[in-house]
Coordinates of C-alpha atoms in Angstrom, one line a residue:
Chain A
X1328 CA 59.9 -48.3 -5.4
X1329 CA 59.5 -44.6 -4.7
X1330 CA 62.3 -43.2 -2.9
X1331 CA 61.5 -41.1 -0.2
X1332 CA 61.8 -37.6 -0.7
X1333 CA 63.4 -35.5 2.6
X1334 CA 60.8 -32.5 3.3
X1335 CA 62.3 -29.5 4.9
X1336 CA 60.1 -28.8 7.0
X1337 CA 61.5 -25.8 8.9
X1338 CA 61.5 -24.3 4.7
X1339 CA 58.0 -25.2 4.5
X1340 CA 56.7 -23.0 8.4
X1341 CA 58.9 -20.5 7.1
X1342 CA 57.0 -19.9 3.9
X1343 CA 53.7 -20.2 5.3
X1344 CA 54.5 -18.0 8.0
X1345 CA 56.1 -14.8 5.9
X1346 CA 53.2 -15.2 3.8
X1347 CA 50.4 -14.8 6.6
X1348 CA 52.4 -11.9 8.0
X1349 CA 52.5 -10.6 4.7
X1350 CA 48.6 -10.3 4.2
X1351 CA 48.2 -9.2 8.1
X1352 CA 50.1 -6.5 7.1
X1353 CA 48.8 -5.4 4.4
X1354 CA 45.0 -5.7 6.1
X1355 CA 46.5 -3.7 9.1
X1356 CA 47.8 -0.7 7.0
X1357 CA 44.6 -0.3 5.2
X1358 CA 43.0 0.4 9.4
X1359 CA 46.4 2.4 10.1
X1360 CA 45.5 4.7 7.5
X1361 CA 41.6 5.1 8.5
X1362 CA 42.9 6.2 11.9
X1363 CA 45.5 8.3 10.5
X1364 CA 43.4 10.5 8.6
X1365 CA 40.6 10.6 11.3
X1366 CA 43.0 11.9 13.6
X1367 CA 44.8 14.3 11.5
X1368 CA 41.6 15.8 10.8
X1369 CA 40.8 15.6 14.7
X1370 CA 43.5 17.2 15.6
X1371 CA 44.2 19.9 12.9
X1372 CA 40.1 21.1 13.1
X1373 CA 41.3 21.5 17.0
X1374 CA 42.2 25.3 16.7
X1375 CA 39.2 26.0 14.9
X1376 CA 36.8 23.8 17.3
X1377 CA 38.2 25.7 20.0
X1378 CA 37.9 29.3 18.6
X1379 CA 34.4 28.6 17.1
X1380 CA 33.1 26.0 19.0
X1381 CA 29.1 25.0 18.6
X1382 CA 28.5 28.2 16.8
X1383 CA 29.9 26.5 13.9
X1384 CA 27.2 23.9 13.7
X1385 CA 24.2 27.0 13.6
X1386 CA 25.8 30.4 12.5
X1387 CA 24.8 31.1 9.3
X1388 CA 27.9 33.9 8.1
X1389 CA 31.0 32.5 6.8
X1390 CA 33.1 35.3 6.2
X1391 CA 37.2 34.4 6.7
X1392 CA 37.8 37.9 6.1
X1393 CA 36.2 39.1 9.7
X1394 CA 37.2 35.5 10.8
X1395 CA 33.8 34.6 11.0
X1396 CA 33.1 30.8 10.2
X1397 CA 29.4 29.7 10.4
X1398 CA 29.1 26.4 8.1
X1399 CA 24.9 26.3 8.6
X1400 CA 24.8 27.2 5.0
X1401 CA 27.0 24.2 3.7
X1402 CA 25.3 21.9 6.1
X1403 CA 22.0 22.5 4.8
X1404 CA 23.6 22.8 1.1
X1405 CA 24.7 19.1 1.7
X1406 CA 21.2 17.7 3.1
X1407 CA 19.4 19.6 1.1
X1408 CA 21.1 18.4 -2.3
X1409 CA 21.5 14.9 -0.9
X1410 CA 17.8 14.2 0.0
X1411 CA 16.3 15.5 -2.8
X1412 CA 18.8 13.8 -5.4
X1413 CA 18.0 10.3 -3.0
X1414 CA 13.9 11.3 -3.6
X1415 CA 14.5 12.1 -7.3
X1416 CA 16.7 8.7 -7.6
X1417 CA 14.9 6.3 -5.2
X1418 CA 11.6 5.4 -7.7
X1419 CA 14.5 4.6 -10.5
X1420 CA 16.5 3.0 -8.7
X1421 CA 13.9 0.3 -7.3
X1422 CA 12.1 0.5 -10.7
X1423 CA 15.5 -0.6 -12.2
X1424 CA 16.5 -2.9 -9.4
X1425 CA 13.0 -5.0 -9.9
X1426 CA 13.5 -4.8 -13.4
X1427 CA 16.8 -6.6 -13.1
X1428 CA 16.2 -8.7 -10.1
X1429 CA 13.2 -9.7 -11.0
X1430 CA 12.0 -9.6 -14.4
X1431 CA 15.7 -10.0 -16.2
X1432 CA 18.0 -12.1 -13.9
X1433 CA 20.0 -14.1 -16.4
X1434 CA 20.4 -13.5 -20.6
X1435 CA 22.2 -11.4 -22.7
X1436 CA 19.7 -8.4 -22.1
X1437 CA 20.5 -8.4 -18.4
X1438 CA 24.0 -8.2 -19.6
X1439 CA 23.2 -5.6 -21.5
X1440 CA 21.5 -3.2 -18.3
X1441 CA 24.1 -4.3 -15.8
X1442 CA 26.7 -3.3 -17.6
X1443 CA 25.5 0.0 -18.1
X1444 CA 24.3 0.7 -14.9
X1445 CA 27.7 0.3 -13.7
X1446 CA 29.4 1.4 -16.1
X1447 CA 27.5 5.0 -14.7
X1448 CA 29.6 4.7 -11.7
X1449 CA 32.6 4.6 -13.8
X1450 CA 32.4 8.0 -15.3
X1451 CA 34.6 10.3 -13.7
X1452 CA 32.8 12.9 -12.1
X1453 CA 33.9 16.2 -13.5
X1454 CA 32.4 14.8 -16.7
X1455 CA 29.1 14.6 -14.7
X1456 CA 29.9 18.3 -14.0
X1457 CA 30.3 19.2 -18.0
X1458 CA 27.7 17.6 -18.8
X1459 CA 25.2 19.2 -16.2
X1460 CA 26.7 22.9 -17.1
X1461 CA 25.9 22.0 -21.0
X1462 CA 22.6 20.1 -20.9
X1463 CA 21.1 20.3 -17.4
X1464 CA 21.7 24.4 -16.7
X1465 CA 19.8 25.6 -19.7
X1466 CA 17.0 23.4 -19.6
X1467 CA 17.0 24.0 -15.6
X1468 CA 17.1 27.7 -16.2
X1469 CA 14.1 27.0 -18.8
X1470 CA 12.5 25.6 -16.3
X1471 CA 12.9 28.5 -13.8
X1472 CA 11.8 31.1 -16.1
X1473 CA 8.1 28.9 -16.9
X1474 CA 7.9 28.7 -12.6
X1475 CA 8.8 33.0 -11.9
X1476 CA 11.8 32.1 -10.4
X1477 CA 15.6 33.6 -10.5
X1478 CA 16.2 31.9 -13.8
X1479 CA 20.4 30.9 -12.2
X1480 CA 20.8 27.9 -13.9
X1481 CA 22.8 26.3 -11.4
X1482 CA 21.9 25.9 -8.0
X1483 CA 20.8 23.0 -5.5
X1484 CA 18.3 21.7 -7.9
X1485 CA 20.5 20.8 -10.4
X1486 CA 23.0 19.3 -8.3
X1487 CA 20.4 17.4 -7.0
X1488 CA 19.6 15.9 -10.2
X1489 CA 23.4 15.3 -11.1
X1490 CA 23.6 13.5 -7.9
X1491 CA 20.5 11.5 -8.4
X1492 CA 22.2 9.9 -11.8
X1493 CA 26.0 9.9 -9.7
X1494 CA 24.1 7.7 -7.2
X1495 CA 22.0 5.3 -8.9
X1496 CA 24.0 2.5 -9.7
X1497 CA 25.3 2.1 -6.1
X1498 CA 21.4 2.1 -4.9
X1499 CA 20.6 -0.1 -7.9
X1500 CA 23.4 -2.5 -7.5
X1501 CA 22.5 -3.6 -4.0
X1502 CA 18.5 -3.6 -4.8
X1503 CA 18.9 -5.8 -7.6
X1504 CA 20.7 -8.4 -5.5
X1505 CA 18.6 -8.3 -3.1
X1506 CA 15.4 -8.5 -5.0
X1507 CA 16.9 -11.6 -6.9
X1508 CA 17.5 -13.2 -3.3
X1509 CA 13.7 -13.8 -2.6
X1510 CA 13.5 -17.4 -2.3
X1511 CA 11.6 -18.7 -4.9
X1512 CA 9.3 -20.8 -3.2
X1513 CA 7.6 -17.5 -1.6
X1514 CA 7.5 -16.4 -5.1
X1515 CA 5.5 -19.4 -5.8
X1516 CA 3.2 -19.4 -2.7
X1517 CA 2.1 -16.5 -4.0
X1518 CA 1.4 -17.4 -7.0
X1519 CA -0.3 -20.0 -6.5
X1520 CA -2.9 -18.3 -4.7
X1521 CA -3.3 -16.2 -7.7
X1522 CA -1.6 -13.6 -7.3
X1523 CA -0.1 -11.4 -10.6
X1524 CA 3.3 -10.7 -11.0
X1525 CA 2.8 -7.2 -10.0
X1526 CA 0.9 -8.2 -6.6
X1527 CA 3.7 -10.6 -6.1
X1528 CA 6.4 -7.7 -6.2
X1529 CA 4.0 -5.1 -4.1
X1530 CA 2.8 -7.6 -1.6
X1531 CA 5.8 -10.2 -1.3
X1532 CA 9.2 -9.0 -2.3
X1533 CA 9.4 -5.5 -1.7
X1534 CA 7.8 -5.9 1.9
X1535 CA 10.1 -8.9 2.5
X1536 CA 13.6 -6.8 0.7
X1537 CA 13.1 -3.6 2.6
X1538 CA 15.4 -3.4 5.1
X1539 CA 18.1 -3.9 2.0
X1540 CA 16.3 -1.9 -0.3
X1541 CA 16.7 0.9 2.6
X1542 CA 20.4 0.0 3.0
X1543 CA 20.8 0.5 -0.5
X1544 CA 19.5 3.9 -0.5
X1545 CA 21.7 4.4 2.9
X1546 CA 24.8 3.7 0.9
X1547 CA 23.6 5.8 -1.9
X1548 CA 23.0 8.7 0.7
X1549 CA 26.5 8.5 2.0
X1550 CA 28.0 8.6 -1.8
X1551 CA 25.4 12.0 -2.4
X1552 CA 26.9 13.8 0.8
X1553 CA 30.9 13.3 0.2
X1554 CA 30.5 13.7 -3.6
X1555 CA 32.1 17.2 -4.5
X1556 CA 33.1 17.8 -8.5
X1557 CA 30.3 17.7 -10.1
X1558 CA 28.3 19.2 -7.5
X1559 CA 30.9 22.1 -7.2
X1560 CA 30.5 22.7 -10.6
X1561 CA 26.8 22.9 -10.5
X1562 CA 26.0 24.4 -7.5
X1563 CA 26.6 28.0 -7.5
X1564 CA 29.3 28.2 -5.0
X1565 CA 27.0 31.0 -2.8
X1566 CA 27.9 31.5 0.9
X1567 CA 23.9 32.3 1.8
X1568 CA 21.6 29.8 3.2
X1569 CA 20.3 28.8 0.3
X1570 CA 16.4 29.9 0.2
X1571 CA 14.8 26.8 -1.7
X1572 CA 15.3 24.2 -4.0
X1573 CA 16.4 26.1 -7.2
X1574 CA 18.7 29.5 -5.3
X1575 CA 22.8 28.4 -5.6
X1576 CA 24.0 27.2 -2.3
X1577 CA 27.3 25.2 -1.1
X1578 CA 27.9 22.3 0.0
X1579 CA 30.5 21.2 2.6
X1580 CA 32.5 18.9 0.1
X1581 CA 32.2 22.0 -2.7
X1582 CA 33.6 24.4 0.4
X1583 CA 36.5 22.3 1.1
X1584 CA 37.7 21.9 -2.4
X1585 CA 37.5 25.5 -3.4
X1586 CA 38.4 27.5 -0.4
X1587 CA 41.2 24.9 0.9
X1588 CA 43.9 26.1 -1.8
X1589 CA 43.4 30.4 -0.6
X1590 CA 43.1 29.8 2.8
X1591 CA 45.0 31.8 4.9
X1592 CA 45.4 31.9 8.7
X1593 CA 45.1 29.1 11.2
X1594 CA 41.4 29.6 11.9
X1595 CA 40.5 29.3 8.1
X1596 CA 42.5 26.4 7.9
X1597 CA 41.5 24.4 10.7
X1598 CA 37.7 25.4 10.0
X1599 CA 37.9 23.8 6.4
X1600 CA 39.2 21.2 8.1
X1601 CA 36.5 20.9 11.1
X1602 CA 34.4 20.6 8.0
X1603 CA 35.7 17.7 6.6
X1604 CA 35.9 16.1 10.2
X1605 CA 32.2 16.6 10.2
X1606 CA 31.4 14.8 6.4
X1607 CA 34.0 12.0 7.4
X1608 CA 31.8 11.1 10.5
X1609 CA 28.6 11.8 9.1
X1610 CA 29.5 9.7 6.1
X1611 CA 31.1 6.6 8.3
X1612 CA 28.0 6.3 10.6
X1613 CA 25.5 5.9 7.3
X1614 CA 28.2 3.4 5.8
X1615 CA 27.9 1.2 9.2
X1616 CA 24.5 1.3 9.4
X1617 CA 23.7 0.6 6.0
X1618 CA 26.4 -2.4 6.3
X1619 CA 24.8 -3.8 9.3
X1620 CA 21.2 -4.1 8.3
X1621 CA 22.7 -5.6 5.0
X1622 CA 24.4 -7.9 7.3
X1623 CA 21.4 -8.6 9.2
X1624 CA 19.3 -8.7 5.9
X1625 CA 21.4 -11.8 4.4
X1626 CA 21.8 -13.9 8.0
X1627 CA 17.7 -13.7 7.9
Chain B
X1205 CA -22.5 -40.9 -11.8
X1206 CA -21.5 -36.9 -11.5
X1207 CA -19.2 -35.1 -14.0
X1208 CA -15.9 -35.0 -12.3
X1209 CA -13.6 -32.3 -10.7
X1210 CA -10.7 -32.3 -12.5
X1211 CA -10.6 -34.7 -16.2
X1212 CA -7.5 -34.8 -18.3
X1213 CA -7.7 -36.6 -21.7
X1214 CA -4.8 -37.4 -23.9
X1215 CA -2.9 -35.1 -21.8
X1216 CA 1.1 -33.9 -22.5
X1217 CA 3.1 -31.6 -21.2
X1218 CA 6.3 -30.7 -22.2
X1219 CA 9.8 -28.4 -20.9
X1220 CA 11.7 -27.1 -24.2
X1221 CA 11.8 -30.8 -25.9
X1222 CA 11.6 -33.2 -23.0
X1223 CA 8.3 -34.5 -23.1
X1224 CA 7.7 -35.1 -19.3
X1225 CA 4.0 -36.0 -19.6
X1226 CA 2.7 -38.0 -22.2
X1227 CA -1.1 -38.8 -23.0
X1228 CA -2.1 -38.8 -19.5
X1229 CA -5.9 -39.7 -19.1
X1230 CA -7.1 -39.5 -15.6
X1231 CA -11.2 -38.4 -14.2
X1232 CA -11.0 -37.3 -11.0
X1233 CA -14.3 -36.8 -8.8
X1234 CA -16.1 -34.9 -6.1
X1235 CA -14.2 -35.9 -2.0
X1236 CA -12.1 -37.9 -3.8
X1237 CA -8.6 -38.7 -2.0
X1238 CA -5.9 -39.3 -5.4
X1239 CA -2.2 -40.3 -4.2
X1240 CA -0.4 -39.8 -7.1
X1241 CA 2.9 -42.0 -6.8
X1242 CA 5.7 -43.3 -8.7
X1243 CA 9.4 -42.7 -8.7
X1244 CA 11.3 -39.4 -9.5
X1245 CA 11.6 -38.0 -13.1
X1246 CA 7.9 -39.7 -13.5
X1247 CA 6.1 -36.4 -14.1
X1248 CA 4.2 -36.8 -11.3
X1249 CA 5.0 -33.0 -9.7
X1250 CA 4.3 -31.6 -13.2
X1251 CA 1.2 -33.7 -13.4
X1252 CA -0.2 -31.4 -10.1
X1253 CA 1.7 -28.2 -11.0
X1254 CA -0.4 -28.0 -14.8
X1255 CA -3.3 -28.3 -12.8
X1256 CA -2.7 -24.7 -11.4
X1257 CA -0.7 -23.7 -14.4
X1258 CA 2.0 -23.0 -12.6
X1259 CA 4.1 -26.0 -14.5
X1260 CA 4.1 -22.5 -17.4
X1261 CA 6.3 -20.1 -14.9
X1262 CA 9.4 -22.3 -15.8
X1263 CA 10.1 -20.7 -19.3
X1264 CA 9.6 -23.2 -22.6
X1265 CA 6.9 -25.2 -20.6
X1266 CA 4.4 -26.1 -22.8
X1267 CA 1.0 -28.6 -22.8
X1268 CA -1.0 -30.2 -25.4
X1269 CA -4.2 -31.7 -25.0
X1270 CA -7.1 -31.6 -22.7
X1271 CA -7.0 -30.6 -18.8
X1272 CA -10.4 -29.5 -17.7
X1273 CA -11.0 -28.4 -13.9
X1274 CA -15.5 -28.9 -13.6
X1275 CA -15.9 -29.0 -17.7
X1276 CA -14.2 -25.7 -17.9
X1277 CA -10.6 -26.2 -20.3
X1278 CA -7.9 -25.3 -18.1
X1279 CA -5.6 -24.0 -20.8
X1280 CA -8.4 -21.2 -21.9
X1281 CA -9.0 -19.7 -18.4
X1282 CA -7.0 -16.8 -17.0
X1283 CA -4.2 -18.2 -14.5
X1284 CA -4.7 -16.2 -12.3
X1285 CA -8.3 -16.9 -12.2
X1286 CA -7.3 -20.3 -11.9
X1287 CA -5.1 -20.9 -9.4
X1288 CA -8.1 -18.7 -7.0
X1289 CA -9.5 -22.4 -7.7
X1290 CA -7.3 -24.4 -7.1
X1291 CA -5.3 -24.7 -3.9
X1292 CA -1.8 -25.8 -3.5
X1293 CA 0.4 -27.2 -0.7
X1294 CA 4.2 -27.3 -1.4
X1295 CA 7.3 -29.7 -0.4
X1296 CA 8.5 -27.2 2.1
X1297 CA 5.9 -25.2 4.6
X1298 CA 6.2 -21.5 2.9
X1299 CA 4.4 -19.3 5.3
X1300 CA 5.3 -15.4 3.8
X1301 CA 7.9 -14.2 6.4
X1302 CA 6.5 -10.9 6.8
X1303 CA 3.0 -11.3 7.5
X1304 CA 1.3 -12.4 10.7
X1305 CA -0.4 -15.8 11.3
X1306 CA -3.9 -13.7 10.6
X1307 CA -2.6 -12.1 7.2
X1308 CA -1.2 -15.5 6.1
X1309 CA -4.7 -16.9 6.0
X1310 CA -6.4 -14.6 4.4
X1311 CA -2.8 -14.1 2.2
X1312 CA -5.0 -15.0 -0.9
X1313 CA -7.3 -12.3 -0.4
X1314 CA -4.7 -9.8 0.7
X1315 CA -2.7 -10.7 -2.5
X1316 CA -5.5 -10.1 -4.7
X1317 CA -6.8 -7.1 -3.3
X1318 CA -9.8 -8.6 -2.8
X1319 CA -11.7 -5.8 0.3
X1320 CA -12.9 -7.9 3.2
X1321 CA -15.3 -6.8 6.3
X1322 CA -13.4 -7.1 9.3
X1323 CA -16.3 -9.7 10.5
X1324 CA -15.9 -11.5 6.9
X1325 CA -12.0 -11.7 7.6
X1326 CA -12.0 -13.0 11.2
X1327 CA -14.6 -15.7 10.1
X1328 CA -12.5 -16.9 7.3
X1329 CA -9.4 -17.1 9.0
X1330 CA -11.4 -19.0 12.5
X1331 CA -13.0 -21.1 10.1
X1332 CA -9.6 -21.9 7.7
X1333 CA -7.4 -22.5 10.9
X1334 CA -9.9 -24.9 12.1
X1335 CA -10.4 -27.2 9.1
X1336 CA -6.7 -26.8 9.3
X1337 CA -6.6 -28.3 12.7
X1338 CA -4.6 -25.3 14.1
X1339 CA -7.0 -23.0 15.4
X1340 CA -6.4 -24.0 19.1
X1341 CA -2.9 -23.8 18.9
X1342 CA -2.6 -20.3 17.5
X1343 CA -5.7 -18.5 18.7
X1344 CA -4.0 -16.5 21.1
X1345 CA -1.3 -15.2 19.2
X1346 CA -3.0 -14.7 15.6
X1347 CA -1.3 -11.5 15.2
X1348 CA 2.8 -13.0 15.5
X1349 CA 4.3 -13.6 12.5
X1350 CA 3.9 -17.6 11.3
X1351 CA 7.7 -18.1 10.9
X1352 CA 7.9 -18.8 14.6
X1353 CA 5.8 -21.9 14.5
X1354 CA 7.3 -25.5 14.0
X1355 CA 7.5 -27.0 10.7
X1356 CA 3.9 -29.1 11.2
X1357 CA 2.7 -25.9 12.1
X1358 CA 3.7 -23.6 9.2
X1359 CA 2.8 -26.5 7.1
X1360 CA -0.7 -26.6 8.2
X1361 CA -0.9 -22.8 8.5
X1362 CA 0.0 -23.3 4.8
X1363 CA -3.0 -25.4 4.3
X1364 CA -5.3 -23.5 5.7
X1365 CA -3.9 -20.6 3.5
X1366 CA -5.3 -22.7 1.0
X1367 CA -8.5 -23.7 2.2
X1368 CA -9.4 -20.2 3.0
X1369 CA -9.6 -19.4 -1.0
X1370 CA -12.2 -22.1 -0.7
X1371 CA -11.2 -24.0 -3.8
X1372 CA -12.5 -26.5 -5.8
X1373 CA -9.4 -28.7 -5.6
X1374 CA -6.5 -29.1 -3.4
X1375 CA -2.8 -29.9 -4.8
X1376 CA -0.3 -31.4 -2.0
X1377 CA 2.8 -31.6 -3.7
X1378 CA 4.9 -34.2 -1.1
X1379 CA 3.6 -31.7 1.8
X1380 CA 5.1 -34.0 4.5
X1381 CA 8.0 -35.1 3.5
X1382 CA 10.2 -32.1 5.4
X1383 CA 8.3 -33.2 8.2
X1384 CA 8.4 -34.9 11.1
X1385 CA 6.7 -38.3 12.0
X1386 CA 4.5 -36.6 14.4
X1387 CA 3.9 -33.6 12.2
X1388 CA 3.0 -36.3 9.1
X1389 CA 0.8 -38.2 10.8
X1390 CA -1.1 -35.4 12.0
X1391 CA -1.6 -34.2 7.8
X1392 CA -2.4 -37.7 7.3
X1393 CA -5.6 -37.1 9.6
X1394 CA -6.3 -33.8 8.3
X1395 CA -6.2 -34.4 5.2
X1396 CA -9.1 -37.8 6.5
X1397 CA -11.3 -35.1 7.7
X1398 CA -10.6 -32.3 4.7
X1399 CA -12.0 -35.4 2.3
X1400 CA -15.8 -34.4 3.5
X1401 CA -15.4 -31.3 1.8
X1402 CA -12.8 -31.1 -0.9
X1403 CA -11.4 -32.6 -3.4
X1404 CA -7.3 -33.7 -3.2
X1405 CA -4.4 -34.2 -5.1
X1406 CA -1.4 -35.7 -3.2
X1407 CA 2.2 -36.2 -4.7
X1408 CA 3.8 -38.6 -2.6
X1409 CA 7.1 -40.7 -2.3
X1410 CA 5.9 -42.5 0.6
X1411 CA 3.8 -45.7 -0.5
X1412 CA 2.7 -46.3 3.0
X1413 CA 1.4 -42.9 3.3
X1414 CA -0.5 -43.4 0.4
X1415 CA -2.0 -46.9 1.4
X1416 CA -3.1 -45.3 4.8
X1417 CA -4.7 -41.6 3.3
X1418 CA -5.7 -41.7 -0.4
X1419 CA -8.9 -43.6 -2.0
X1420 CA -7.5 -44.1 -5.3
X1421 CA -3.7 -43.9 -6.3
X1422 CA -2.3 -43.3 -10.1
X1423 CA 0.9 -44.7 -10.3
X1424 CA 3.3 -42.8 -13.2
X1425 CA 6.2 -44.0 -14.8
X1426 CA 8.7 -42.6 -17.3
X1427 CA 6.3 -39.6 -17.9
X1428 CA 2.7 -42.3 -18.5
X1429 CA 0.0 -42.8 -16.4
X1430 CA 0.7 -46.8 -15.9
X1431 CA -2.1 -47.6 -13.7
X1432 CA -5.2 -45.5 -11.9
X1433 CA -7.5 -47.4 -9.8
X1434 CA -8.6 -47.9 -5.8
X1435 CA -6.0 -47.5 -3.8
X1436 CA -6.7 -51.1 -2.3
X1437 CA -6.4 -52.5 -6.2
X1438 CA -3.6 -51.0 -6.7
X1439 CA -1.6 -52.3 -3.7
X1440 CA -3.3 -55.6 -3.5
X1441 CA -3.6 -56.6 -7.0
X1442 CA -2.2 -54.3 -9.6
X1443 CA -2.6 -54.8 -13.1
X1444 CA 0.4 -53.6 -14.4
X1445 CA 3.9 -55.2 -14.3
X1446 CA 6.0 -52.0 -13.6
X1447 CA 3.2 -50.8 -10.7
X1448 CA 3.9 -54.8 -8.7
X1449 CA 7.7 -54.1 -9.3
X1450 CA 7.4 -50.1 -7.5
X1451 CA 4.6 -51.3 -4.8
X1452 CA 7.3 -54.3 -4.1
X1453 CA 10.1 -52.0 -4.1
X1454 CA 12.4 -53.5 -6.6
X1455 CA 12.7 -49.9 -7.8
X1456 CA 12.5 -46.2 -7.2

């Protein structure tokens, strides 16, 4: 016979208990610290929201000397590169996305891409900022001299191509999923009507991915407008609107990160800091939108 | 008596090393009704999926022998020639999600970029939906997408997807059995009035529904053609051991 064995029970609650609270914890600190730095940018940009008010969003002079703080010129800096590096990135992207969700799903050479692909979002991104300065700015500047124009090198163009690279596996990674979440017996209606493999991915999976293949591209945007290394070391660091696609410009990440460390007086400050307020929002609202028609994409 | 549709002599197919059909020899001919039957693993779905080739998209598939669709070898056209001949029907309705009722019609054309007149187009999708027996419940809202029909109706929106390639044969692989008694029975008399003017193919687990629809019925086992003959033959007085023991249901 087995003897019984006494369970102590209150041991057991106790256990489970501390271990729950535990893991709420933890999940609650991660929100706590959201809201923290939300509003300690809220309320240190306060001064300078006050002081500069809408004039911020359209002046074009930023000048901290004659406290004059117009951030136009870093706003369209940051769409500017972060459209352009989304249109140079978008036809890889899907190109590689199909390529992996459809053509190589399983086998050692899908391995093989995946693997690489990601490991592009490992590279730190100051390297991305070496290696644009020594292979991107001379053949950029190349470039400039065959168009007529001011042969700089660095500018938004070339951070736009940095960027493009910077954001491709995080386009790419959700794509790929994705396109390799077509149910197959689409796949085979379509065939069976005799369709080719390339009328099949024109005519049945892209039209049938594309609200994730957008969400992709959202989530790619939102990594191009908050990244700042690379693109501050390609950029040109100029404080004028930038006048097209290859002049230097700024953008608002690039502004923060070298002006934050020299500025003095309260206004400066708290303007720098109005600025990252602004990337912070910006950058949340394209993260929840892109998650919710991802979330909407898979219930379908 | 006429050459026939679809003729398969000494007939194999194979995945990798399993060889799932072996010397299969079958004529099939001209408003002909086939219910090809027989329990699972028999090679019946293969059988119908190498008429359309489409048995080749699973990699290592491979076939030896003859298969000829109206004297023409099936293994020497283009696929994708070949499957604009020959329709299919699948286990579950698979109307494409982000096309209207209208587009999935004429999906076939629309896939293979094949330029319609607008006139052309309307004709072939009034005509399709009405061989399909669906045109009166969808004529008035042609242009919503087909996901938000029933099952019966996506299935037959599926077949008339089919018939509107005009093909030479028509493949039902189990096309009823996701459905519902209703929705089967109406197939069952579709598929009645589709005999006049094609030629049909039906996988099917359901012996009755093959007593009730088909003219002749194959019967495979283990991968072999065991027994072809009219469908009264077969259930009445069949030739072959294993086909009394399946009709009886001793197995399967």
């Amino acid at each position: 016979m087995i003897t019984a064995i006494s369970y102590k029970s209150k041991q057991i609650n106790f256990k489970e208990k501390a271990f729950k609270k535990t893991l709420a914890l933890s999940a609650i600190i991660v929100v706590v610290i959201l809201l923290a730095i939300f509003f300690t940018l809220l309320i240190n940009s306060l001064p300078s929201l006050k002081a500069i008010g809408l004039k911020f969003f359209y002046q074009t002079t930023w000048d901290p000397v004659s406290d004059q703080f117009g951030a136009l010129p870093f706003l369209v800096g940051t769409l500017l590169t972060s459209f352009l590096a989304l249109v140079i990135s978008t036809p890889f992207s899907i190109a590689v996305a199909i390529f992996l969700g459809e053509y190589y799903k399983k086998g050692p050479v899908a391995e093989i891409f995946k693997n690489i692909v990601d490991l592009l979002a490992g590279i730190p991104s100051v390297i991305y900022g070496f290696w644009g300065l020594f292979v991107l700015v001379p053949l950029v500047r190349e470039l400039e001299m065959k168009l007529h124009v001011a042969p700089y090198g660095v500018g938004i163009f070339t951070s736009s191509v940095i960027l493009a690279i910077m954001i491709l596996p995080f386009s790419v990674s959700l794509s790929r999923q994705v396109i390799s979440m077509v149910p197959s017996h689409l796949k085979e209606a379509a065939y069976s009507l005799g369709a080719t493999r390339h009328e099949v991915i024109t005519k049945i999976i892209i039209p049938y991915t594309k609200s994730g293949l957008f969400a992709g591209l959202l989530l790619a945007l939102g990594r191009a407008l908050g990244e700042t290394m690379a693109v501050t070391m390609l950029i040109g660091n100029t404080h004028d609107l930038p006048t097209g696609i290859f002049s230097p410009g700024n953008t608002m990440a690039s502004v923060i990160a070298n002006e934050f460390t020299e500025a003095t007086g309260r206004i400066y400050t708290s303007a720098l800091i109005e600025m990252g307020l602004f990337l912070f929002v910006v950058a949340t609202i394209i993260n929840v939108i892109g998650k919710q028609i991802i979330k909407r994409f898979t219930l379908e | 008596m006429e050459s026939p549709i679809l003729k398969a002599t000494n007939f194999n197919a194979f995945f990798g090393k399993n060889h799932i059909l072996k010397n299969i020899n079958l004529e099939v001919h001209k408003n002909n009704v086939w219910a090809i039957m027989g329990p699972s693993g028999c090679g019946k779905t293969t059988f119908i999926r190498c008429v359309n080739r489409m048995h080749e998209l699973v990699p290592n598939a491979s076939v030896e022998g003859s298969l000829q669709l109206k004297g023409e070898e099936i293994y020497d056209m283009n696929p994708v020639v070949l499957r604009r001949k020959v329709g299919m029907v699948f286990q579950r309705p698979n109307p494409f999600p982000t096309m209207s009722i209208y587009d999935n019609v004429i999906a076939g054309y629309i896939l293979n970029g094949i330029k319609l007149s607008k006139m052309e187009r309307d004709d072939i999708v009034e005509t399709s939906l009405k061989q399909a027996a669906l045109w009166m419940e969808v004529r008035s809202t042609l242009h919503k997408k087909g996901t938000f029909l029933s099952g019966g109706q996506q299935q037959r929106l599926c077949i008339a997807r089919a018939l509107a390639m005009n093909p030479e044969i028509l493949l039902l692989d189990e096309a009823t059995s996701a459905l519902d008694p209703i929705s089967t029975s109406m197939i069952e008399e579709l598929i009645q009035q589709l005999k006049a003017e094609y030629t049909i193919l039906m996988v099917t687990h359901n012996m009755q529904q093959a007593a009730r629809v088909s003219d002749k019925t194959a019967f495979f086992y283990l991968g072999e053609l065991i027994e072809a003959a009219n469908t009264k033959t077969i259930f009445t007085n069949p030739k072959h051991e294993k086909t009394q023991e399946y009709i009886t249901g001793h197995f399967g």
